[in-house]
Amino acid sequence: MSEGPASYVYVGARTTKERNARGDGLNVYRMDNATGAWTHLQLLDDLVNPSFLAFDRSRRFLYTVHGDLSDITAMAIDAGSGRLRVINRRSTDGKNPVHLAIDPSNRYVVVANHITSSLALLPRQEDGALGAVIDLVKLEGKIGPHRVEQPFAKPHQVEFDPSGTFIVVPDKGLDLVFTYRIDAEKGKLVLASKPVQAREGAGPRHIAFHPTGKLAYVVNELDSTVTAYRFDPASGALSPFQVVSAVPDSFTGNSRAAEIAVSADGRYVYASNRGNDSLAIYAIDAASGRLAPRGWTPSGGKTPRFFALGASDRFLFAANEDSDMVTMFTRAPDGLLAATGNVVKVGSPVCILFRESQA
């Protein structure tokens, strides 16, 4: 995150009646990096369920998948104003694309199609435009025991490791975490190592890498846990060594874990819980990589599906989907969070990205 005076903020949202959503599209803000205050700049109200966002590697272009649909949209970012202009839209050859990532060469976009159990690979042009899908990989395996949430493979994320060599894919339906790589010569997705098995019914959802590239942490949606892994940067293999609860032991209700992030200094892990409506904080042991709970902070709203660290990790912003607000927290040197009381009203927010301002 830039140390400059301002950043641009891009907020994706759910917009459809089928999701009981109140979002109005993709919103753009300017953020004061010193105070964390947001000023609204733009609304793209013709985008349906712009539910997850990603920059290209030059950060000149922004891409969004359209949740519950079958599409991805490419947009250009005006460097001076931060405003967006739609370039083109392509099919993902699947249903409910939930996550996307751009490879280090800036030539390809990888998409996870959640409901049709597939990973799509699309070519990316220099002007930001997307080509048609050139590879589609079906994920397969033994489904998990949850009779409602695990009827088939459900890839939930495509995340490049810090080296950019491997794509790690947590699959909620199979209780597996896959590792792929891109064969750039052939334009194909290739399985890089044997998938690692999570606990039955865990429902792996998202992964966050440690800055060293040798540790990774997966938040498991269905059993509300976080699993710590050792990551082999040579092979892409993951080896689990710890599982901790994502919710406090005093919580006896129902909850679903959602998002996970590692602080830039590599000292803390954060995870969000929908139901408990909290942000979990863990300290990372520098020698072993093990997690120790530091506490749980209320998210300030209902259903924190997503959160993001911004402005050099001084702030954390929680997207509380079911209370139509983004809440702001300051982050102390010891990793703990403090609510500021600052709230941005956004209908059904589900993704937040930050980009440094050129001004």
mmCIF file of C-alpha atoms in Angstrom:
data_model
loop_
_atom_site.group_PDB
_atom_site.id
_atom_site.type_symbol
_atom_site.label_atom_id
_atom_site.label_comp_id
_atom_site.label_asym_id
_atom_site.label_seq_id
_atom_site.Cartn_x
_atom_site.Cartn_y
_atom_site.Cartn_z
ATOM 1 C CA MET A 1 0.000 0.000 0.000
ATOM 2 C CA SER A 2 1.214 3.448 -0.944
ATOM 3 C CA GLU A 3 2.627 5.767 1.718
ATOM 4 C CA GLY A 4 1.201 8.696 -0.280
ATOM 5 C CA PRO A 5 -1.695 10.903 0.820
ATOM 6 C CA ALA A 6 -4.505 8.954 -0.824
ATOM 7 C CA SER A 7 -5.664 5.658 -2.281
ATOM 8 C CA TYR A 8 -8.539 4.615 -4.506
ATOM 9 C CA VAL A 9 -10.953 2.038 -3.132
ATOM 10 C CA TYR A 10 -13.046 -0.341 -5.246
ATOM 11 C CA VAL A 11 -15.989 -2.088 -3.578
ATOM 12 C CA GLY A 12 -17.817 -5.012 -5.134
ATOM 13 C CA ALA A 13 -21.312 -5.992 -4.019
ATOM 14 C CA ARG A 14 -24.188 -8.399 -4.418
ATOM 15 C CA THR A 15 -27.042 -6.820 -6.394
ATOM 16 C CA THR A 16 -29.700 -9.443 -7.151
ATOM 17 C CA LYS A 17 -32.999 -10.383 -5.516
ATOM 18 C CA GLU A 18 -31.932 -14.025 -5.560
ATOM 19 C CA ARG A 19 -29.213 -13.084 -3.064
ATOM 20 C CA ASN A 20 -31.580 -10.837 -1.089
ATOM 21 C CA ALA A 21 -29.080 -8.130 -1.968
ATOM 22 C CA ARG A 22 -29.267 -4.368 -1.735
ATOM 23 C CA GLY A 23 -26.097 -3.475 -3.637
ATOM 24 C CA ASP A 24 -26.212 -1.053 -6.555
ATOM 25 C CA GLY A 25 -23.099 -2.077 -8.491
ATOM 26 C CA LEU A 26 -19.380 -1.389 -8.280
ATOM 27 C CA ASN A 27 -18.486 1.698 -6.231
ATOM 28 C CA VAL A 28 -15.265 3.719 -6.386
ATOM 29 C CA TYR A 29 -13.968 5.898 -3.529
ATOM 30 C CA ARG A 30 -10.960 8.024 -2.689
ATOM 31 C CA MET A 31 -9.419 7.274 0.708
ATOM 32 C CA ASP A 32 -7.335 9.613 2.832
ATOM 33 C CA ASN A 33 -4.442 7.381 3.882
ATOM 34 C CA ALA A 34 -3.865 9.371 7.061
ATOM 35 C CA THR A 35 -7.415 9.238 8.411
ATOM 36 C CA GLY A 36 -8.940 6.340 6.469
ATOM 37 C CA ALA A 37 -11.894 8.530 5.402
ATOM 38 C CA TRP A 38 -13.627 7.643 2.113
ATOM 39 C CA THR A 39 -15.104 10.012 -0.501
ATOM 40 C CA HIS A 40 -17.392 8.576 -3.193
ATOM 41 C CA LEU A 41 -16.220 9.028 -6.794
ATOM 42 C CA GLN A 42 -18.151 6.701 -9.107
ATOM 43 C CA LEU A 43 -20.852 4.054 -9.379
ATOM 44 C CA LEU A 44 -21.010 1.492 -12.179
ATOM 45 C CA ASP A 45 -24.651 0.562 -11.737
ATOM 46 C CA ASP A 46 -24.974 -1.671 -14.797
ATOM 47 C CA LEU A 47 -22.763 -4.443 -13.354
ATOM 48 C CA VAL A 48 -24.676 -7.397 -11.851
ATOM 49 C CA ASN A 49 -23.123 -8.990 -8.757
ATOM 50 C CA PRO A 50 -19.575 -7.601 -9.182
ATOM 51 C CA SER A 51 -18.686 -9.901 -6.308
ATOM 52 C CA PHE A 52 -14.929 -10.311 -6.514
ATOM 53 C CA LEU A 53 -12.331 -7.939 -7.940
ATOM 54 C CA ALA A 54 -8.676 -8.144 -8.981
ATOM 55 C CA PHE A 55 -6.073 -5.820 -10.502
ATOM 56 C CA ASP A 56 -3.787 -6.832 -13.321
ATOM 57 C CA ARG A 57 -0.093 -6.843 -12.468
ATOM 58 C CA SER A 58 0.438 -3.277 -13.727
ATOM 59 C CA ARG A 59 -2.556 -2.123 -11.644
ATOM 60 C CA ARG A 60 -3.824 -0.208 -14.683
ATOM 61 C CA PHE A 61 -6.781 -2.514 -15.166
ATOM 62 C CA LEU A 62 -9.469 -3.990 -12.929
ATOM 63 C CA TYR A 63 -11.424 -7.206 -13.440
ATOM 64 C CA THR A 64 -14.592 -8.445 -11.800
ATOM 65 C CA VAL A 65 -16.406 -11.758 -11.884
ATOM 66 C CA HIS A 66 -20.196 -11.687 -11.747
ATOM 67 C CA GLY A 67 -21.360 -13.960 -8.952
ATOM 68 C CA ASP A 68 -24.184 -16.422 -9.766
ATOM 69 C CA LEU A 69 -23.756 -15.612 -13.475
ATOM 70 C CA SER A 70 -21.119 -16.847 -15.952
ATOM 71 C CA ASP A 71 -19.114 -13.753 -16.834
ATOM 72 C CA ILE A 72 -16.047 -11.631 -16.185
ATOM 73 C CA THR A 73 -15.664 -7.937 -17.050
ATOM 74 C CA ALA A 74 -12.461 -6.028 -17.863
ATOM 75 C CA MET A 75 -12.119 -2.319 -16.968
ATOM 76 C CA ALA A 76 -9.470 0.344 -17.455
ATOM 77 C CA ILE A 77 -8.484 2.566 -14.511
ATOM 78 C CA ASP A 78 -7.914 6.253 -15.156
ATOM 79 C CA ALA A 79 -4.598 6.992 -13.424
ATOM 80 C CA GLY A 80 -5.529 10.543 -12.532
ATOM 81 C CA SER A 81 -9.039 10.069 -11.189
ATOM 82 C CA GLY A 82 -9.238 6.370 -10.291
ATOM 83 C CA ARG A 83 -12.467 6.093 -12.292
ATOM 84 C CA LEU A 84 -13.309 2.974 -14.294
ATOM 85 C CA ARG A 85 -14.182 2.400 -17.951
ATOM 86 C CA VAL A 86 -15.529 -0.948 -19.140
ATOM 87 C CA ILE A 87 -13.458 -2.559 -21.891
ATOM 88 C CA ASN A 88 -15.159 -5.883 -22.572
ATOM 89 C CA ARG A 89 -16.907 -8.865 -21.041
ATOM 90 C CA ARG A 90 -16.317 -12.591 -21.524
ATOM 91 C CA SER A 91 -17.897 -15.867 -20.500
ATOM 92 C CA THR A 92 -16.096 -17.965 -17.881
ATOM 93 C CA ASP A 93 -17.616 -21.138 -19.384
ATOM 94 C CA GLY A 94 -19.046 -21.987 -15.974
ATOM 95 C CA LYS A 95 -21.546 -21.002 -13.298
ATOM 96 C CA ASN A 96 -21.031 -18.634 -10.350
ATOM 97 C CA PRO A 97 -17.448 -17.432 -10.824
ATOM 98 C CA VAL A 98 -16.355 -16.512 -7.289
ATOM 99 C CA HIS A 99 -12.668 -15.601 -7.524
ATOM 100 C CA LEU A 100 -10.041 -14.583 -10.058
ATOM 101 C CA ALA A 101 -6.308 -13.910 -10.259
ATOM 102 C CA ILE A 102 -3.874 -12.592 -12.866
ATOM 103 C CA ASP A 103 -0.585 -14.418 -13.448
ATOM 104 C CA PRO A 104 2.806 -12.670 -13.022
ATOM 105 C CA SER A 105 3.381 -12.447 -16.779
ATOM 106 C CA ASN A 106 0.113 -10.462 -17.033
ATOM 107 C CA ARG A 107 -0.932 -12.713 -19.931
ATOM 108 C CA TYR A 108 -3.580 -14.847 -18.234
ATOM 109 C CA VAL A 109 -6.560 -14.620 -15.902
ATOM 110 C CA VAL A 110 -7.589 -17.644 -13.829
ATOM 111 C CA VAL A 111 -11.184 -17.934 -12.594
ATOM 112 C CA ALA A 112 -12.837 -20.323 -10.114
ATOM 113 C CA ASN A 113 -16.323 -21.402 -11.256
ATOM 114 C CA HIS A 114 -17.878 -22.414 -7.936
ATOM 115 C CA ILE A 115 -21.044 -24.216 -9.010
ATOM 116 C CA THR A 116 -19.705 -25.980 -12.113
ATOM 117 C CA SER A 117 -16.556 -27.218 -10.321
ATOM 118 C CA SER A 118 -14.076 -25.774 -12.787
ATOM 119 C CA LEU A 119 -11.093 -23.490 -13.269
ATOM 120 C CA ALA A 120 -11.067 -21.317 -16.383
ATOM 121 C CA LEU A 121 -8.022 -19.786 -18.071
ATOM 122 C CA LEU A 122 -8.511 -16.680 -20.217
ATOM 123 C CA PRO A 123 -5.888 -14.751 -22.213
ATOM 124 C CA ARG A 124 -5.338 -11.086 -21.429
ATOM 125 C CA GLN A 125 -4.350 -8.461 -24.012
ATOM 126 C CA GLU A 126 -2.022 -5.483 -23.524
ATOM 127 C CA ASP A 127 -4.975 -3.096 -23.700
ATOM 128 C CA GLY A 128 -6.626 -4.960 -20.817
ATOM 129 C CA ALA A 129 -9.211 -6.763 -22.940
ATOM 130 C CA LEU A 130 -9.963 -10.427 -22.292
ATOM 131 C CA GLY A 131 -10.063 -13.226 -24.829
ATOM 132 C CA ALA A 132 -12.299 -16.296 -24.760
ATOM 133 C CA VAL A 133 -11.547 -19.188 -22.399
ATOM 134 C CA ILE A 134 -8.634 -21.282 -23.675
ATOM 135 C CA ASP A 135 -8.607 -23.956 -20.967
ATOM 136 C CA LEU A 136 -11.220 -25.345 -18.597
ATOM 137 C CA VAL A 137 -10.244 -27.814 -15.871
ATOM 138 C CA LYS A 138 -12.822 -29.839 -13.936
ATOM 139 C CA LEU A 139 -11.980 -30.523 -10.287
ATOM 140 C CA GLU A 140 -12.777 -34.026 -9.094
ATOM 141 C CA GLY A 141 -12.605 -36.053 -5.919
ATOM 142 C CA LYS A 142 -14.648 -37.548 -3.086
ATOM 143 C CA ILE A 143 -17.234 -35.072 -1.829
ATOM 144 C CA GLY A 144 -17.360 -34.038 1.809
ATOM 145 C CA PRO A 145 -20.015 -35.216 4.310
ATOM 146 C CA HIS A 146 -22.077 -31.997 4.538
ATOM 147 C CA ARG A 147 -25.255 -33.009 2.697
ATOM 148 C CA VAL A 148 -26.210 -29.428 1.769
ATOM 149 C CA GLU A 149 -22.923 -27.598 1.194
ATOM 150 C CA GLN A 150 -20.835 -30.408 -0.291
ATOM 151 C CA PRO A 151 -22.819 -31.994 -3.177
ATOM 152 C CA PHE A 152 -19.913 -31.625 -5.633
ATOM 153 C CA ALA A 153 -16.544 -29.918 -6.055
ATOM 154 C CA LYS A 154 -16.719 -26.212 -5.176
ATOM 155 C CA PRO A 155 -13.481 -24.312 -5.881
ATOM 156 C CA HIS A 156 -13.692 -21.080 -3.911
ATOM 157 C CA GLN A 157 -10.440 -19.252 -4.674
ATOM 158 C CA VAL A 158 -7.501 -19.119 -7.085
ATOM 159 C CA GLU A 159 -4.512 -17.608 -5.279
ATOM 160 C CA PHE A 160 -0.953 -17.301 -6.596
ATOM 161 C CA ASP A 161 1.834 -18.055 -4.133
ATOM 162 C CA PRO A 162 4.273 -15.167 -3.462
ATOM 163 C CA SER A 163 6.651 -16.381 -6.194
ATOM 164 C CA GLY A 164 3.826 -16.418 -8.746
ATOM 165 C CA THR A 165 4.670 -19.969 -9.769
ATOM 166 C CA PHE A 166 1.723 -21.839 -8.324
ATOM 167 C CA ILE A 167 -2.044 -21.316 -8.045
ATOM 168 C CA VAL A 168 -3.562 -22.688 -4.842
ATOM 169 C CA VAL A 169 -7.254 -23.611 -4.962
ATOM 170 C CA PRO A 170 -9.210 -24.342 -1.750
ATOM 171 C CA ASP A 171 -12.212 -26.525 -2.623
ATOM 172 C CA LYS A 172 -15.145 -26.331 -0.210
ATOM 173 C CA GLY A 173 -16.985 -29.306 -1.664
ATOM 174 C CA LEU A 174 -14.163 -31.845 -1.671
ATOM 175 C CA ASP A 175 -12.332 -30.806 1.513
ATOM 176 C CA LEU A 176 -9.202 -30.536 -0.623
ATOM 177 C CA VAL A 177 -6.671 -27.812 -1.420
ATOM 178 C CA PHE A 178 -5.292 -28.113 -4.966
ATOM 179 C CA THR A 179 -2.098 -26.665 -6.420
ATOM 180 C CA TYR A 180 -1.912 -25.821 -10.125
ATOM 181 C CA ARG A 181 0.513 -24.026 -12.405
ATOM 182 C CA ILE A 182 0.166 -22.483 -15.852
ATOM 183 C CA ASP A 183 1.919 -24.059 -18.830
ATOM 184 C CA ALA A 184 2.510 -20.771 -20.638
ATOM 185 C CA GLU A 185 3.660 -22.433 -23.862
ATOM 186 C CA LYS A 186 0.464 -24.449 -24.230
ATOM 187 C CA GLY A 187 -1.907 -22.089 -22.425
ATOM 188 C CA LYS A 188 -3.003 -24.851 -20.058
ATOM 189 C CA LEU A 189 -3.599 -25.311 -16.333
ATOM 190 C CA VAL A 190 -1.564 -28.217 -14.970
ATOM 191 C CA LEU A 191 -1.878 -29.978 -11.613
ATOM 192 C CA ALA A 192 1.433 -29.292 -9.859
ATOM 193 C CA SER A 193 1.256 -31.536 -6.796
ATOM 194 C CA LYS A 194 -1.065 -33.943 -5.024
ATOM 195 C CA PRO A 195 -4.023 -32.123 -3.414
ATOM 196 C CA VAL A 196 -3.835 -31.892 0.363
ATOM 197 C CA GLN A 197 -6.736 -33.273 2.375
ATOM 198 C CA ALA A 198 -8.499 -31.087 4.935
ATOM 199 C CA ARG A 199 -10.595 -32.460 7.780
ATOM 200 C CA GLU A 200 -13.906 -33.996 6.720
ATOM 201 C CA GLY A 201 -16.551 -31.301 6.561
ATOM 202 C CA ALA A 202 -14.049 -28.465 7.017
ATOM 203 C CA GLY A 203 -14.907 -26.737 3.754
ATOM 204 C CA PRO A 204 -11.641 -24.964 2.776
ATOM 205 C CA ARG A 205 -12.567 -21.492 1.496
ATOM 206 C CA HIS A 206 -9.630 -19.049 1.209
ATOM 207 C CA ILE A 207 -5.869 -19.137 1.652
ATOM 208 C CA ALA A 208 -3.391 -16.415 2.664
ATOM 209 C CA PHE A 209 0.370 -16.740 2.251
ATOM 210 C CA HIS A 210 3.042 -15.591 4.665
ATOM 211 C CA PRO A 211 5.477 -13.053 3.129
ATOM 212 C CA THR A 212 8.292 -15.623 3.359
ATOM 213 C CA GLY A 213 6.435 -17.836 0.890
ATOM 214 C CA LYS A 214 6.995 -20.883 3.110
ATOM 215 C CA LEU A 215 3.814 -20.748 5.213
ATOM 216 C CA ALA A 216 0.147 -20.509 4.319
ATOM 217 C CA TYR A 217 -3.075 -20.317 6.295
ATOM 218 C CA VAL A 218 -6.459 -21.614 5.094
ATOM 219 C CA VAL A 219 -9.776 -20.529 6.571
ATOM 220 C CA ASN A 220 -12.278 -23.393 6.591
ATOM 221 C CA GLU A 221 -15.842 -22.168 6.151
ATOM 222 C CA LEU A 222 -17.969 -25.068 7.365
ATOM 223 C CA ASP A 223 -16.247 -26.003 10.631
ATOM 224 C CA SER A 224 -15.024 -22.460 11.412
ATOM 225 C CA THR A 225 -11.326 -23.286 11.719
ATOM 226 C CA VAL A 226 -7.978 -22.067 10.399
ATOM 227 C CA THR A 227 -5.361 -24.573 9.222
ATOM 228 C CA ALA A 228 -1.657 -23.706 9.154
ATOM 229 C CA TYR A 229 0.421 -25.242 6.354
ATOM 230 C CA ARG A 230 4.034 -25.414 5.390
ATOM 231 C CA PHE A 231 4.396 -24.552 1.704
ATOM 232 C CA ASP A 232 7.150 -25.925 -0.509
ATOM 233 C CA PRO A 233 8.005 -23.126 -2.978
ATOM 234 C CA ALA A 234 9.788 -25.638 -5.222
ATOM 235 C CA SER A 235 6.935 -28.136 -5.684
ATOM 236 C CA GLY A 236 3.842 -26.230 -4.544
ATOM 237 C CA ALA A 237 3.040 -28.930 -1.988
ATOM 238 C CA LEU A 238 1.193 -28.043 1.216
ATOM 239 C CA SER A 239 1.717 -29.844 4.556
ATOM 240 C CA PRO A 240 -0.682 -29.100 7.450
ATOM 241 C CA PHE A 241 0.716 -28.785 10.969
ATOM 242 C CA GLN A 242 -1.940 -27.001 13.069
ATOM 243 C CA VAL A 243 -5.682 -26.394 13.247
ATOM 244 C CA VAL A 244 -7.195 -23.656 15.451
ATOM 245 C CA SER A 245 -10.760 -22.464 15.979
ATOM 246 C CA ALA A 246 -11.896 -19.363 14.093
ATOM 247 C CA VAL A 247 -14.449 -18.528 16.791
ATOM 248 C CA PRO A 248 -14.002 -18.103 20.570
ATOM 249 C CA ASP A 249 -14.728 -21.147 22.752
ATOM 250 C CA SER A 250 -17.510 -19.204 24.473
ATOM 251 C CA PHE A 251 -19.489 -18.978 21.224
ATOM 252 C CA THR A 252 -22.067 -21.780 20.993
ATOM 253 C CA GLY A 253 -24.127 -20.689 17.972
ATOM 254 C CA ASN A 254 -23.823 -21.295 14.256
ATOM 255 C CA SER A 255 -21.154 -19.490 12.253
ATOM 256 C CA ARG A 256 -19.339 -19.694 8.919
ATOM 257 C CA ALA A 257 -15.764 -18.541 8.490
ATOM 258 C CA ALA A 258 -15.194 -16.324 5.449
ATOM 259 C CA GLU A 259 -11.971 -14.397 4.785
ATOM 260 C CA ILE A 260 -8.336 -14.634 5.869
ATOM 261 C CA ALA A 261 -5.289 -12.353 5.576
ATOM 262 C CA VAL A 262 -1.698 -12.167 6.809
ATOM 263 C CA SER A 263 -0.310 -8.797 7.833
ATOM 264 C CA ALA A 264 2.473 -7.401 5.667
ATOM 265 C CA ASP A 265 4.979 -7.721 8.514
ATOM 266 C CA GLY A 266 4.237 -11.458 8.711
ATOM 267 C CA ARG A 267 3.394 -11.362 12.416
ATOM 268 C CA TYR A 268 -0.402 -11.715 12.468
ATOM 269 C CA VAL A 269 -3.265 -13.593 10.822
ATOM 270 C CA TYR A 270 -6.824 -12.263 10.664
ATOM 271 C CA ALA A 271 -10.006 -14.201 9.854
ATOM 272 C CA SER A 272 -13.688 -13.232 9.670
ATOM 273 C CA ASN A 273 -16.725 -15.086 10.980
ATOM 274 C CA ARG A 274 -20.316 -14.819 9.737
ATOM 275 C CA GLY A 275 -22.688 -15.679 12.562
ATOM 276 C CA ASN A 276 -20.276 -14.865 15.352
ATOM 277 C CA ASP A 277 -19.788 -11.627 13.312
ATOM 278 C CA SER A 278 -16.234 -11.167 14.469
ATOM 279 C CA LEU A 279 -12.658 -10.697 13.331
ATOM 280 C CA ALA A 280 -10.275 -13.273 14.776
ATOM 281 C CA ILE A 281 -6.683 -12.227 15.497
ATOM 282 C CA TYR A 282 -3.764 -14.656 15.750
ATOM 283 C CA ALA A 283 -0.089 -14.075 16.466
ATOM 284 C CA ILE A 284 2.333 -16.051 14.295
ATOM 285 C CA ASP A 285 5.259 -17.677 16.074
ATOM 286 C CA ALA A 286 8.326 -16.523 14.132
ATOM 287 C CA ALA A 287 10.174 -19.824 14.578
ATOM 288 C CA SER A 288 7.419 -22.376 13.987
ATOM 289 C CA GLY A 289 4.666 -20.525 12.115
ATOM 290 C CA ARG A 290 2.117 -21.714 14.664
ATOM 291 C CA LEU A 291 -0.851 -19.534 15.506
ATOM 292 C CA ALA A 292 -1.809 -18.286 18.969
ATOM 293 C CA PRO A 293 -5.207 -16.563 19.378
ATOM 294 C CA ARG A 294 -4.897 -12.906 20.435
ATOM 295 C CA GLY A 295 -8.628 -12.260 20.615
ATOM 296 C CA TRP A 296 -11.836 -11.591 18.691
ATOM 297 C CA THR A 297 -13.159 -8.152 17.742
ATOM 298 C CA PRO A 298 -16.824 -7.594 16.775
ATOM 299 C CA SER A 299 -17.009 -6.732 13.068
ATOM 300 C CA GLY A 300 -19.348 -3.813 13.776
ATOM 301 C CA GLY A 301 -22.084 -5.240 11.572
ATOM 302 C CA LYS A 302 -23.696 -8.424 10.324
ATOM 303 C CA THR A 303 -22.073 -11.100 8.142
ATOM 304 C CA PRO A 304 -18.479 -9.916 7.488
ATOM 305 C CA ARG A 305 -18.045 -11.871 4.257
ATOM 306 C CA PHE A 306 -14.837 -9.998 3.434
ATOM 307 C CA PHE A 307 -12.282 -7.671 4.987
ATOM 308 C CA ALA A 308 -9.133 -5.979 3.751
ATOM 309 C CA LEU A 309 -6.061 -4.374 5.230
ATOM 310 C CA GLY A 310 -5.348 -0.931 3.782
ATOM 311 C CA ALA A 311 -3.040 2.073 4.023
ATOM 312 C CA SER A 312 0.152 0.224 4.990
ATOM 313 C CA ASP A 313 -1.783 -2.129 7.291
ATOM 314 C CA ARG A 314 -2.700 0.720 9.631
ATOM 315 C CA PHE A 315 -6.392 0.111 9.019
ATOM 316 C CA LEU A 316 -8.655 -2.889 8.526
ATOM 317 C CA PHE A 317 -11.977 -2.543 6.718
ATOM 318 C CA ALA A 318 -14.726 -5.128 7.214
ATOM 319 C CA ALA A 319 -17.420 -5.617 4.555
ATOM 320 C CA ASN A 320 -20.536 -6.464 6.566
ATOM 321 C CA GLU A 321 -22.750 -7.836 3.821
ATOM 322 C CA ASP A 322 -26.065 -8.108 5.649
ATOM 323 C CA SER A 323 -25.932 -4.733 7.399
ATOM 324 C CA ASP A 324 -24.915 -2.790 4.261
ATOM 325 C CA MET A 325 -21.809 -1.196 5.685
ATOM 326 C CA VAL A 326 -18.028 -1.181 5.659
ATOM 327 C CA THR A 327 -16.635 -0.635 9.152
ATOM 328 C CA MET A 328 -13.173 0.742 9.883
ATOM 329 C CA PHE A 329 -10.655 -0.425 12.491
ATOM 330 C CA THR A 330 -7.217 0.801 13.437
ATOM 331 C CA ARG A 331 -4.521 -1.814 13.794
ATOM 332 C CA ALA A 332 -2.070 -1.552 16.701
ATOM 333 C CA PRO A 333 1.585 -2.695 16.589
ATOM 334 C CA ASP A 334 0.577 -5.728 18.672
ATOM 335 C CA GLY A 335 -1.919 -6.739 15.977
ATOM 336 C CA LEU A 336 -5.054 -5.892 17.950
ATOM 337 C CA LEU A 337 -7.930 -4.026 16.339
ATOM 338 C CA ALA A 338 -9.896 -1.036 17.608
ATOM 339 C CA ALA A 339 -13.167 0.147 16.091
ATOM 340 C CA THR A 340 -13.035 3.785 14.970
ATOM 341 C CA GLY A 341 -16.790 4.281 14.637
ATOM 342 C CA ASN A 342 -16.310 5.279 10.992
ATOM 343 C CA VAL A 343 -18.802 3.563 8.715
ATOM 344 C CA VAL A 344 -19.303 3.691 4.937
ATOM 345 C CA LYS A 345 -22.817 2.792 3.832
ATOM 346 C CA VAL A 346 -22.634 0.334 0.919
ATOM 347 C CA GLY A 347 -25.374 -2.101 -0.094
ATOM 348 C CA SER A 348 -24.340 -5.770 0.372
ATOM 349 C CA PRO A 349 -20.529 -5.223 0.161
ATOM 350 C CA VAL A 350 -18.486 -8.365 -0.521
ATOM 351 C CA CYS A 351 -15.048 -7.266 -1.806
ATOM 352 C CA ILE A 352 -12.662 -4.319 -1.263
ATOM 353 C CA LEU A 353 -9.508 -3.436 -3.211
ATOM 354 C CA PHE A 354 -7.067 -0.563 -2.668
ATOM 355 C CA ARG A 355 -4.917 1.157 -5.284
ATOM 356 C CA GLU A 356 -2.421 3.953 -4.637
ATOM 357 C CA SER A 357 -3.367 7.370 -5.993
ATOM 358 C CA GLN A 358 -1.113 9.052 -8.559
ATOM 359 C CA ALA A 359 -2.120 12.493 -7.266
#
